[in-house]
XYZ file of C-alpha atoms in Angstrom:
761
model
C 296.567 73.359 -12.338
C 300.294 72.811 -12.714
C 300.993 71.159 -16.060
C 304.676 71.062 -15.181
C 304.084 68.602 -12.320
C 306.123 65.442 -11.792
C 306.614 63.358 -14.939
C 306.197 59.626 -15.431
C 309.322 57.755 -16.427
C 308.246 57.220 -20.053
C 307.842 60.632 -21.700
C 307.986 62.072 -25.197
C 307.861 65.664 -26.389
C 306.619 66.967 -29.734
C 306.179 70.440 -31.209
C 302.926 71.295 -32.965
C 301.673 74.323 -34.822
C 298.397 75.687 -33.493
C 299.071 75.480 -29.752
C 299.468 78.540 -27.563
C 300.836 76.694 -24.511
C 301.864 73.273 -23.267
C 299.382 70.389 -23.500
C 300.123 67.124 -21.727
C 298.553 63.713 -22.244
C 298.957 60.916 -19.730
C 297.999 57.540 -21.173
C 297.071 55.236 -18.322
C 297.660 51.494 -18.080
C 294.685 50.851 -20.371
C 295.765 53.388 -23.002
C 293.102 55.907 -21.974
C 294.212 59.523 -22.601
C 294.041 62.076 -19.781
C 294.603 65.488 -21.381
C 295.749 68.594 -19.488
C 295.898 72.161 -20.798
C 295.494 75.666 -19.422
C 293.045 77.018 -22.008
C 289.942 75.468 -23.553
C 291.382 76.279 -26.981
C 294.425 74.127 -26.382
C 292.411 71.427 -24.613
C 290.028 70.885 -27.525
C 293.021 70.831 -29.868
C 294.345 68.021 -27.665
C 290.909 66.360 -27.688
C 290.949 66.218 -31.486
C 294.578 65.087 -31.585
C 293.988 62.238 -29.118
C 290.800 61.113 -30.855
C 292.582 61.011 -34.194
C 295.567 59.177 -32.730
C 293.323 56.358 -31.509
C 290.253 56.497 -33.767
C 291.002 58.421 -36.991
C 289.780 55.773 -39.409
C 286.602 55.262 -37.378
C 285.941 59.015 -37.441
C 286.535 59.115 -41.180
C 284.242 56.123 -41.714
C 281.455 57.822 -39.738
C 281.910 60.949 -41.854
C 281.779 58.953 -45.090
C 278.731 57.005 -43.951
C 276.934 60.245 -43.170
C 277.823 61.648 -46.599
C 276.803 58.473 -48.438
C 280.362 57.796 -49.610
C 281.190 54.611 -47.718
C 280.643 52.164 -50.593
C 283.780 53.615 -52.189
C 285.614 51.925 -49.317
C 283.449 48.983 -48.279
C 282.030 47.922 -51.635
C 278.529 46.915 -52.625
C 277.463 45.878 -49.115
C 277.470 49.584 -48.193
C 275.595 50.706 -51.316
C 272.061 50.594 -49.901
C 273.093 52.685 -46.903
C 274.871 55.176 -49.152
C 271.750 55.481 -51.281
C 269.648 56.259 -48.217
C 272.165 58.786 -46.889
C 272.318 60.573 -50.251
C 268.553 60.923 -50.120
C 268.718 62.352 -46.599
C 271.436 64.871 -47.606
C 272.939 65.166 -44.132
C 275.701 67.437 -45.423
C 273.320 70.286 -46.226
C 271.435 70.121 -42.946
C 274.662 69.722 -40.917
C 276.217 72.783 -42.532
C 273.061 74.733 -41.678
C 273.271 73.477 -38.098
C 276.880 74.539 -37.848
C 276.066 78.037 -39.079
C 273.415 78.332 -36.340
C 275.776 77.357 -33.500
C 277.174 79.948 -31.122
C 280.630 81.392 -31.859
C 281.941 79.601 -28.752
C 280.702 76.211 -29.977
C 282.053 76.827 -33.460
C 285.442 77.694 -31.979
C 285.407 74.468 -29.934
C 284.764 72.473 -33.118
C 287.394 74.388 -35.098
C 290.042 73.814 -32.453
C 289.071 70.143 -32.309
C 289.416 69.937 -36.107
C 292.860 71.555 -35.934
C 293.940 68.859 -33.491
C 292.636 66.124 -35.785
C 294.497 67.631 -38.729
C 297.694 67.902 -36.688
C 297.581 64.138 -36.251
C 296.809 63.617 -39.952
C 299.839 65.769 -40.791
C 302.034 63.496 -38.662
C 301.560 60.785 -41.296
C 300.850 58.066 -38.722
C 297.824 56.525 -40.392
C 295.870 53.469 -39.199
C 296.100 50.122 -40.962
C 292.735 50.564 -42.683
C 294.137 53.347 -44.879
C 296.950 51.072 -46.023
C 294.433 48.364 -46.904
C 292.368 50.838 -48.886
C 295.283 52.691 -50.437
C 293.649 55.914 -49.268
C 294.485 58.991 -47.241
C 292.118 60.885 -44.928
C 290.606 64.167 -46.004
C 291.027 67.218 -43.775
C 288.667 67.514 -40.817
C 286.404 70.574 -40.707
C 284.428 71.990 -37.803
C 281.038 71.163 -39.311
C 282.067 67.518 -39.576
C 281.574 67.317 -35.794
C 277.870 68.058 -36.333
C 277.743 65.589 -39.211
C 279.224 62.735 -37.159
C 277.028 63.500 -34.146
C 273.970 63.338 -36.408
C 275.116 60.135 -38.121
C 275.604 58.324 -34.818
C 271.906 58.492 -33.988
C 270.320 58.856 -37.401
C 266.862 57.287 -37.847
C 266.877 55.439 -34.534
C 263.490 54.604 -33.093
C 259.980 55.051 -34.396
C 260.689 55.007 -38.143
C 261.268 51.246 -38.265
C 258.246 50.391 -36.145
C 256.020 52.359 -38.520
C 257.495 50.663 -41.581
C 257.068 47.270 -39.906
C 253.407 47.904 -39.214
C 252.911 49.229 -42.742
C 254.247 45.995 -44.219
C 252.185 43.912 -41.780
C 248.977 45.868 -42.413
C 248.169 44.130 -45.698
C 248.526 40.691 -44.095
C 246.786 41.053 -40.737
C 244.658 44.183 -41.130
C 244.235 47.119 -38.752
C 242.579 45.248 -35.895
C 245.636 43.127 -35.085
C 248.379 45.725 -35.491
C 248.369 46.481 -31.758
C 249.608 42.915 -31.198
C 252.871 43.832 -32.902
C 253.939 46.333 -30.263
C 256.827 44.982 -28.249
C 256.041 42.746 -25.283
C 255.496 44.770 -22.127
C 254.741 42.274 -19.373
C 251.088 43.330 -19.281
C 251.812 46.722 -17.732
C 254.481 49.266 -18.445
C 256.950 51.010 -16.170
C 257.475 54.647 -17.109
C 260.463 56.972 -17.109
C 258.280 59.893 -15.938
C 256.770 59.515 -13.403
C 259.207 56.959 -12.009
C 256.773 55.251 -9.619
C 253.873 54.751 -12.054
C 252.787 51.847 -14.244
C 249.648 51.307 -16.349
C 248.049 49.424 -19.231
C 248.947 50.537 -22.728
C 246.867 52.384 -25.310
C 245.512 51.009 -28.578
C 243.493 52.571 -31.363
C 241.438 51.887 -34.456
C 243.529 52.278 -37.600
C 240.795 51.651 -40.133
C 240.869 55.246 -41.381
C 244.444 54.755 -42.586
C 243.540 51.762 -44.762
C 243.342 53.689 -48.094
C 246.820 55.178 -47.734
C 248.433 51.907 -46.667
C 246.660 49.825 -49.310
C 247.856 52.280 -51.932
C 251.352 52.045 -50.538
C 251.388 48.256 -50.566
C 250.275 48.188 -54.202
C 253.530 49.999 -54.844
C 255.573 47.584 -52.692
C 253.784 44.214 -53.035
C 254.781 41.035 -51.253
C 256.668 38.330 -53.094
C 255.091 34.675 -52.948
C 266.025 44.844 -36.149
C 266.995 45.074 -31.296
C 269.215 47.196 -28.999
C 268.873 49.620 -26.156
C 270.583 50.772 -22.984
C 270.255 50.831 -19.213
C 270.972 53.602 -16.735
C 270.035 54.428 -13.190
C 270.799 56.696 -10.268
C 270.200 56.271 -6.550
C 270.301 58.972 -3.913
C 272.095 58.835 -0.563
C 269.329 56.735 1.045
C 270.307 53.816 -1.187
C 274.056 54.421 -1.115
C 276.702 53.281 1.353
C 278.819 56.296 0.432
C 276.400 58.998 1.588
C 276.282 60.350 -1.973
C 274.389 59.378 -5.139
C 275.692 56.657 -7.433
C 275.078 56.611 -11.195
C 275.550 53.543 -13.405
C 274.588 52.079 -16.743
C 275.616 50.696 -20.105
C 274.865 51.784 -23.686
C 273.877 48.960 -26.038
C 274.903 48.913 -29.685
C 275.812 46.415 -32.364
C 279.266 44.961 -31.761
C 280.961 46.979 -34.489
C 284.646 47.479 -33.870
C 286.025 50.071 -33.206
C 283.283 50.737 -30.678
C 281.184 53.877 -30.713
C 282.644 55.292 -27.492
C 286.182 56.310 -26.557
C 287.240 56.787 -22.937
C 288.893 60.162 -22.382
C 289.596 62.752 -19.676
C 289.724 66.506 -20.420
C 291.136 69.004 -17.905
C 291.817 72.734 -18.190
C 291.619 75.772 -15.923
C 287.824 75.934 -16.440
C 286.721 72.311 -15.943
C 287.796 68.731 -15.264
C 285.619 66.124 -17.027
C 286.013 62.393 -17.628
C 283.713 60.233 -19.705
C 282.819 58.237 -22.773
C 283.268 60.428 -25.833
C 282.137 60.081 -29.448
C 285.157 60.071 -31.791
C 284.649 62.943 -34.203
C 282.872 65.112 -31.631
C 284.452 67.246 -28.863
C 283.292 66.955 -25.275
C 280.846 64.475 -23.792
C 277.300 64.449 -25.196
C 276.247 61.192 -23.502
C 278.227 59.874 -20.500
C 280.547 61.762 -18.171
C 281.142 63.456 -14.855
C 282.739 66.762 -13.945
C 283.780 67.823 -10.460
C 280.201 68.388 -9.260
C 277.864 66.038 -11.123
C 277.475 63.021 -13.413
C 275.240 62.266 -16.377
C 274.285 59.433 -18.719
C 271.680 58.596 -21.359
C 269.499 55.882 -22.824
C 267.461 56.060 -26.014
C 264.025 57.467 -25.144
C 262.102 56.151 -28.184
C 260.358 59.511 -28.500
C 258.490 59.699 -31.794
C 260.624 62.135 -33.790
C 260.047 60.689 -37.281
C 256.921 60.684 -39.436
C 256.316 58.971 -42.759
C 253.969 60.347 -45.405
C 252.577 58.481 -48.402
C 252.867 60.859 -51.358
C 250.524 60.420 -54.342
C 252.061 61.179 -57.768
C 249.604 59.092 -59.804
C 248.041 60.631 -62.901
C 249.877 63.945 -62.499
C 252.626 65.670 -64.519
C 256.005 64.155 -63.770
C 257.215 65.131 -60.290
C 253.904 66.644 -59.172
C 252.160 65.233 -56.102
C 248.839 65.846 -54.385
C 248.280 68.080 -51.364
C 245.146 69.231 -49.569
C 245.339 72.439 -51.622
C 245.956 70.857 -55.006
C 249.413 69.852 -56.199
C 253.051 70.750 -55.636
C 256.229 69.935 -57.537
C 258.834 67.705 -55.904
C 262.467 68.779 -56.034
C 264.775 66.490 -58.008
C 268.500 65.866 -58.243
C 270.770 63.037 -59.422
C 273.495 61.556 -57.212
C 276.421 59.386 -58.358
C 277.773 56.845 -55.865
C 281.200 55.268 -56.231
C 281.353 51.548 -55.356
C 284.640 49.800 -54.584
C 285.180 47.000 -57.084
C 282.134 47.943 -59.143
C 280.520 50.484 -61.417
C 279.330 53.849 -60.178
C 275.612 53.915 -59.391
C 273.349 56.850 -60.182
C 270.166 57.486 -58.216
C 267.333 59.967 -58.565
C 266.562 61.842 -55.357
C 263.102 63.361 -54.908
C 262.093 65.655 -52.054
C 258.551 66.760 -51.221
C 257.305 69.316 -48.706
C 257.528 66.602 -46.051
C 261.074 65.544 -46.849
C 263.049 63.127 -49.033
C 261.423 60.098 -50.623
C 263.083 57.101 -48.992
C 261.037 54.646 -51.079
C 259.131 54.981 -54.338
C 259.228 57.633 -57.039
C 256.970 59.727 -59.278
C 257.331 57.077 -61.986
C 255.834 54.459 -59.661
C 252.955 56.707 -58.688
C 253.532 56.695 -54.938
C 256.368 57.031 -52.451
C 257.188 57.406 -48.778
C 258.564 60.759 -47.663
C 260.403 61.053 -44.365
C 259.840 64.043 -42.120
C 262.213 63.840 -39.177
C 263.386 66.133 -36.428
C 266.864 64.937 -37.397
C 266.526 66.519 -40.840
C 265.334 69.940 -39.703
C 268.019 72.605 -40.310
C 269.534 74.909 -37.690
C 269.587 72.346 -34.891
C 271.779 73.620 -32.062
C 272.405 70.407 -30.107
C 276.151 70.992 -29.960
C 275.536 74.295 -28.150
C 274.826 72.102 -25.110
C 278.295 70.569 -25.023
C 280.295 73.434 -23.500
C 277.802 74.308 -20.720
C 277.547 70.623 -19.753
C 281.228 70.618 -18.830
C 280.778 73.192 -16.058
C 277.267 72.397 -14.756
C 277.093 72.072 -10.973
C 273.502 70.915 -10.329
C 270.962 68.760 -12.105
C 268.485 71.652 -12.286
C 271.035 73.894 -13.992
C 272.095 70.972 -16.173
C 268.585 70.198 -17.399
C 267.733 73.852 -17.981
C 270.603 74.140 -20.467
C 269.305 71.290 -22.678
C 266.719 73.290 -24.623
C 268.799 73.411 -27.856
C 269.196 69.610 -28.026
C 267.370 67.832 -30.842
C 269.688 65.490 -32.779
C 268.498 62.324 -31.006
C 266.110 61.623 -28.143
C 267.482 60.605 -24.756
C 266.484 59.757 -21.240
C 269.095 61.990 -19.601
C 269.766 60.781 -16.047
C 271.975 62.825 -13.729
C 273.039 63.301 -10.129
C 274.937 66.030 -8.300
C 277.015 66.354 -5.150
C 274.172 68.199 -3.436
C 272.444 64.813 -3.367
C 269.942 65.374 -6.191
C 269.031 62.821 -8.854
C 266.722 63.167 -11.833
C 265.760 62.404 -15.412
C 264.849 64.557 -18.414
C 263.558 63.411 -21.792
C 266.040 65.388 -23.901
C 264.460 65.731 -27.331
C 262.733 67.939 -29.833
C 259.271 66.384 -30.262
C 256.772 67.445 -32.931
C 253.243 68.371 -31.896
C 250.767 66.270 -33.876
C 248.069 63.652 -33.491
C 248.796 60.419 -31.632
C 247.674 58.477 -34.716
C 250.885 59.536 -36.481
C 252.749 57.108 -34.249
C 251.344 54.000 -35.873
C 251.795 54.055 -39.636
C 252.775 56.174 -42.635
C 250.195 58.938 -42.965
C 248.386 60.047 -46.143
C 250.382 63.053 -47.314
C 247.605 64.700 -49.320
C 244.935 65.364 -46.659
C 246.631 67.937 -44.422
C 245.125 66.151 -41.408
C 248.360 64.713 -40.030
C 250.804 67.614 -40.281
C 253.119 68.901 -37.567
C 251.878 71.839 -35.522
C 255.233 73.076 -34.274
C 257.451 71.579 -31.566
C 256.612 70.690 -27.987
C 257.794 73.580 -25.780
C 260.898 72.666 -23.805
C 259.186 73.380 -20.485
C 256.723 70.565 -21.256
C 259.477 67.988 -21.768
C 258.967 65.045 -19.373
C 261.225 65.698 -16.399
C 261.451 64.569 -12.807
C 263.874 65.542 -10.073
C 264.262 63.714 -6.773
C 261.485 61.112 -7.069
C 260.079 59.988 -3.728
C 261.673 56.552 -4.037
C 265.187 57.974 -4.340
C 265.638 55.820 -7.461
C 265.684 56.697 -11.162
C 265.740 53.883 -13.745
C 265.497 53.995 -17.528
C 265.972 51.055 -19.888
C 264.272 52.110 -23.138
C 260.936 51.502 -21.440
C 257.937 53.723 -22.141
C 258.784 57.349 -21.527
C 255.389 58.488 -20.200
C 251.897 56.984 -19.798
C 249.763 56.990 -22.916
C 247.350 59.443 -21.285
C 250.137 62.014 -20.894
C 248.853 65.450 -21.985
C 251.324 65.594 -24.878
C 251.968 62.846 -27.405
C 255.532 61.622 -26.833
C 255.832 58.071 -28.152
C 254.041 54.960 -29.376
C 256.799 52.364 -29.267
C 259.465 51.381 -26.793
C 261.355 48.360 -25.601
C 259.832 45.949 -23.097
C 259.846 47.091 -19.484
C 261.565 43.837 -18.465
C 265.001 45.329 -17.867
C 263.647 48.420 -16.105
C 261.548 46.267 -13.776
C 264.471 43.981 -12.974
C 266.831 46.884 -12.222
C 264.266 48.619 -10.029
C 263.492 45.420 -8.125
C 267.200 44.954 -7.417
C 267.624 48.550 -6.287
C 264.532 48.431 -4.067
C 265.389 45.138 -2.393
C 269.140 45.270 -1.885
C 269.969 48.580 -0.226
C 272.192 50.307 0.542
C 274.644 49.879 -2.334
C 278.317 50.534 -2.773
C 279.643 51.429 -6.228
C 281.084 47.923 -6.595
C 277.669 46.435 -5.799
C 276.364 48.034 -8.978
C 278.538 45.647 -10.990
C 276.264 42.753 -10.096
C 273.283 44.642 -11.532
C 275.147 45.508 -14.734
C 275.953 41.790 -15.041
C 272.491 40.510 -14.039
C 271.651 37.633 -16.401
C 268.110 36.724 -15.277
C 265.535 36.813 -18.089
C 261.912 37.105 -16.963
C 260.545 36.094 -20.408
C 262.852 33.059 -20.423
C 261.531 31.896 -17.049
C 257.948 32.431 -18.183
C 258.343 30.628 -21.510
C 260.238 27.765 -19.858
C 257.312 27.282 -17.485
C 254.927 27.046 -20.456
C 257.227 24.543 -22.140
C 257.428 22.330 -19.060
C 253.634 22.009 -19.158
C 253.519 20.311 -22.586
C 254.179 16.636 -23.366
C 256.205 16.028 -26.523
C 255.807 12.766 -28.408
C 259.406 11.964 -29.301
C 262.230 10.983 -26.994
C 264.614 13.651 -28.390
C 262.001 16.324 -27.677
C 261.459 15.059 -24.131
C 265.217 15.052 -23.602
C 265.425 18.619 -24.889
C 262.772 19.786 -22.429
C 264.514 17.961 -19.587
C 267.282 20.560 -19.876
C 264.786 23.181 -18.682
C 263.849 21.283 -15.514
C 264.148 23.572 -12.506
C 265.635 26.371 -14.580
C 264.611 29.878 -13.475
C 265.623 31.850 -16.543
C 269.215 32.749 -15.670
C 271.194 33.035 -18.896
C 274.443 31.858 -17.320
C 277.309 31.002 -19.687
C 278.024 27.600 -18.088
C 274.479 26.209 -18.462
C 272.773 24.202 -21.218
C 269.249 25.427 -20.423
C 269.710 28.895 -21.978
C 270.918 27.310 -25.220
C 267.878 25.031 -25.354
C 265.523 27.896 -24.524
C 267.015 30.172 -27.175
C 266.747 27.534 -29.899
C 263.108 26.814 -28.993
C 262.097 30.471 -28.768
C 263.700 31.239 -32.105
C 261.784 28.354 -33.670
C 258.581 29.598 -32.003
C 259.222 32.952 -33.664
C 259.727 31.348 -37.074
C 256.471 29.409 -36.706
C 254.616 32.556 -35.634
C 255.997 34.366 -38.676
C 254.871 31.537 -40.935
C 251.347 30.955 -39.618
C 250.625 34.695 -39.325
C 251.742 35.126 -42.943
C 254.184 37.798 -41.765
C 257.313 35.935 -42.867
C 256.720 37.395 -46.328
C 257.537 40.848 -45.002
C 261.195 39.910 -45.425
C 260.679 39.886 -49.205
C 259.306 43.414 -49.521
C 261.205 46.437 -50.757
C 260.364 48.215 -47.509
C 262.103 45.483 -45.520
C 265.275 45.989 -47.542
C 265.579 49.650 -46.652
C 268.765 49.680 -44.510
C 269.131 48.497 -41.805
C 265.994 46.534 -42.679
C 262.661 45.578 -41.175
C 262.927 41.970 -40.027
C 259.624 40.258 -39.180
C 261.523 37.793 -37.024
C 263.024 40.530 -34.852
C 259.702 42.276 -34.314
C 257.772 39.060 -33.685
C 260.467 37.896 -31.271
C 259.698 40.846 -29.012
C 255.926 40.625 -29.474
C 255.616 36.874 -28.863
C 255.826 36.672 -25.027
C 252.862 38.975 -24.500
C 250.682 37.043 -26.943
C 251.649 33.756 -25.296
C 250.962 35.123 -21.824
C 247.465 36.247 -22.774
C 246.793 33.127 -24.883
C 245.975 35.435 -27.792
C 245.763 33.276 -30.913
C 244.749 36.045 -33.322
C 247.925 35.650 -35.389
C 248.195 31.851 -35.210
C 246.050 30.981 -38.247
C 243.874 28.521 -36.338
C 246.736 26.998 -34.366
C 246.785 26.919 -30.555
C 249.776 28.002 -28.513
C 250.249 24.450 -27.196
C 250.413 23.209 -30.777
C 252.956 25.879 -31.641
C 255.074 24.990 -28.606
C 254.981 21.281 -29.448
C 255.978 21.893 -33.063
C 258.841 24.149 -31.998
C 260.214 21.615 -29.514
C 259.945 18.683 -31.920
C 261.634 20.674 -34.698
C 264.530 21.886 -32.556
C 265.071 18.441 -31.011
C 265.893 16.933 -34.412
C 269.111 18.938 -34.815
C 269.855 20.460 -31.397
C 273.532 20.646 -30.488
C 273.805 20.864 -26.683
C 276.556 23.248 -25.702
C 277.011 25.685 -22.831
C 275.376 29.048 -23.388
C 278.718 30.847 -23.276
C 279.967 28.870 -26.275
C 276.748 29.203 -28.265
C 276.372 32.886 -27.434
C 279.965 34.094 -27.856
C 279.897 37.629 -29.323
C 280.991 38.155 -32.893
C 282.614 41.530 -33.491
C 282.225 43.098 -36.911
C 284.626 45.513 -38.575
C 283.149 47.613 -41.423
C 285.895 46.513 -43.821
C 285.755 42.792 -43.019
C 283.542 42.117 -46.034
C 285.815 43.969 -48.441
C 288.986 42.397 -46.981
C 287.982 38.932 -45.684
C 291.605 37.828 -45.404
C 292.103 40.529 -42.749
C 288.831 39.919 -40.884
C 290.401 38.058 -37.962
C 292.882 40.891 -37.360
C 290.332 43.669 -37.743
C 287.695 41.956 -35.570
C 289.294 39.703 -32.931
C 287.428 36.987 -31.046
C 285.688 37.888 -27.807
C 285.635 36.000 -24.534
C 282.321 34.243 -23.909
C 279.466 36.034 -22.133
C 276.096 35.268 -20.562
C 272.860 37.233 -20.737
C 270.510 37.869 -23.645
C 268.377 40.694 -25.032
C 265.810 40.415 -22.219
C 268.383 40.607 -19.410
C 269.931 43.662 -17.811
C 273.088 42.128 -19.285
C 271.524 42.673 -22.703
C 273.809 40.643 -24.951
C 271.190 40.124 -27.632
C 270.994 37.701 -30.513
C 269.277 38.334 -33.833
C 266.297 35.943 -33.923
C 266.977 34.936 -37.528
C 270.702 34.353 -36.972
C 271.118 31.809 -34.189
C 272.394 32.234 -30.656
C 275.474 34.384 -31.315
C 275.479 37.706 -29.448
C 275.232 40.446 -32.085
C 274.686 43.485 -29.865
C 274.919 44.468 -26.239
C 276.764 46.741 -23.827
C 279.572 48.420 -25.743
C 280.607 50.198 -22.541
C 279.747 50.108 -18.833
C 280.285 52.797 -16.213
C 279.769 53.467 -12.508
C 280.109 57.076 -11.309
C 280.743 57.440 -7.558
C 279.886 60.991 -6.514
C 281.477 60.495 -3.083
C 284.891 59.698 -4.558
C 285.413 60.149 -8.280
C 288.549 57.995 -8.116
C 286.364 55.079 -6.977
C 284.472 55.240 -10.276
C 285.048 52.560 -12.895
C 284.310 51.806 -16.518
C 285.028 49.394 -19.338
C 284.530 49.132 -23.107
C 283.991 45.915 -25.027
C 287.349 45.821 -26.802
C 289.800 48.547 -25.772
C 290.636 52.243 -25.828
C 292.358 52.134 -29.210
C 290.826 51.724 -32.648
C 294.141 50.607 -34.150
C 294.288 46.807 -34.625
C 298.054 46.942 -34.082
C 297.741 48.588 -30.663
C 298.057 46.576 -27.430
C 294.972 48.499 -26.308
C 292.781 47.320 -29.196
C 291.259 44.474 -27.171
C 292.843 44.545 -23.716
C 289.569 45.390 -21.923
C 287.592 42.538 -23.490
C 288.359 39.975 -20.785
C 287.216 42.289 -18.013
C 284.170 43.401 -19.978
C 283.079 39.807 -20.558
C 283.691 38.736 -16.943
C 281.635 41.599 -15.534
C 284.656 43.541 -14.290
C 285.796 47.102 -15.000
C 288.952 49.200 -15.012
C 289.647 52.252 -12.846
C 288.340 55.588 -14.119
C 291.285 57.572 -12.755
C 290.306 61.190 -12.114
C 292.527 63.021 -9.639
C 295.881 64.204 -10.960
C 297.639 62.091 -8.374
C 295.746 58.935 -9.338
C 296.283 59.533 -13.041
C 300.003 60.073 -12.477
C 300.247 56.906 -10.393
C 298.650 54.864 -13.204
C 300.352 56.562 -16.149
C 302.167 54.300 -18.596
C 303.066 56.901 -21.221
C 303.397 60.669 -21.116
C 303.172 62.991 -24.115
C 304.164 66.665 -23.921
C 302.918 68.847 -26.774
C 304.627 72.214 -27.111
C 303.820 75.126 -29.429
C 305.923 74.937 -32.579
């Protein structure tokens, strides 16, 4: 590579300590950095420098959140999260992870940190630091592990288990299976790709003593998301090569989780969506030979144990062999605008108590793969950059364990595949349902699932791979992998599109990414059209659903009417099932919270479909539908779905600085879709129609011509509110369009708006 090639017209040169040779950064028309260096050492220095230039405050915020120090910036609204993070003690486990990494990985992180610190030394700090009156602390190599861990911490099974634990006391063990997310009657699996089946249920009566004891501790007073990805082989492609596409779904927190970046040196040339604070591309990227992407796999990597301290010396708890002593420490948390808060942290053999204490007699201890020391996930990052086939690529994933993924990939040899990339404990399937009694020894981990038994499939017969947070494997899979997942609705819709509309060009994939048809909406609308309301306003409301097929288009009134009715149906279900009270429990307040309305929202369609009235307290479904329609009709404000559903972006400091909220979190263009669509712009069931989460990025990787690839993020490449690239991709993102993912040196040069030359000092 010739880093002294022709220069764009706008160029700037700086001298930096720590470089051994020239590093160049071309910023394209969208402010996306394309970084060129000879050595990996200099390239990762440039990676850290560019990340800090665009996303320093975001990186620092992620670090502080992981350390439980964010309330010092954001005030009391961050206190509960800080308390949880102090209990988890991510600093200790992340330092242990870092010590276990290979020397090559440690060097990558150290060089990245040097680049971050070079930007900090420049004194060009983002606006958030001026608001706070703060300066960033130095970046250290182990912080890369810390941020990577924080970005996926406690996702998945933990919250389902807490939800069922809170529901247990109200509905008993026999109805808990009704609270699993709606699945359309059968489930589509990640592995094997072509299989579907009924789901598994179990008797939970044997867990009653532990849960009843737990709920005496946390008595009653009188959260969605996901991702899509897919790959098709040459049979389904107009290009003669595989195509890979997808979109990660997150809450609309700005700056967004992913930063577009391109890293090139003499050893590799990789473009993708990076995680600010972490070098390389753990989730979404392509090199010269292959492409990869992830969705959350919902593998069960967390267990909860009810610990019994009652009647024992302070800090002692029961085990199957007698008693043990819990470890104890005190943490002090600084709160902006308030007094410091001290908390007692207790840790048992299973892990930290996230609820309860010895004084209360019982508590819940968390045992999670994410809290096991000496994880070597980051050892995967360097080999990923040079992988040339999906088989080689998957074989190098054995160290990965920080978060569970469906890892989809394709290579230029024409192969496509999927691997469940995770460390999964070996234990009984019953662990997947509820917190386990911690004193019996019957529900302990028996090691980790060997890597060679990880669910994996290469080149399925259909030539199509689809994952959308649907069930990873059938419930009769030889190894226990998961209990919970998201509905198969999106996976089924994507697969039906790919099977019926072949062959595809890369641009054709845009229509799938923007598909706004909701199967549950069509099904519920059909049920609603079959009832006869008494009042004229209610009949008028239902008239808006006439002929509607469930497309959540932004210019239509029907989606707005449907959403209001379904949300009211969910509130009624919560009330008559007696599950609304879950919102008042201490368990439900554990951040980010266990909302009965969110969980019942997802469970409702399946119960309605099967006319299962077990949770309706003597009510029929027709009666529930009629009440919902009559209630909504009294106050319904008819407006197009795009207006009702317009996304609201949230900046972490908006609460602490409300006068700056509009600058920190600008308004989005309207969108269609909802949480059941491929275009998964989801609302929170308890918070109206506003889109609260959805695709924070979209990508299409064209293996026939990398320069024909495209991508987009929901606001822009920069995390600086003053930058012209803070929100310049929002219009395209909302309209279902993307921007070029320039890859070749010639294409990058042709689209370069700014050129930075970094020379050794």
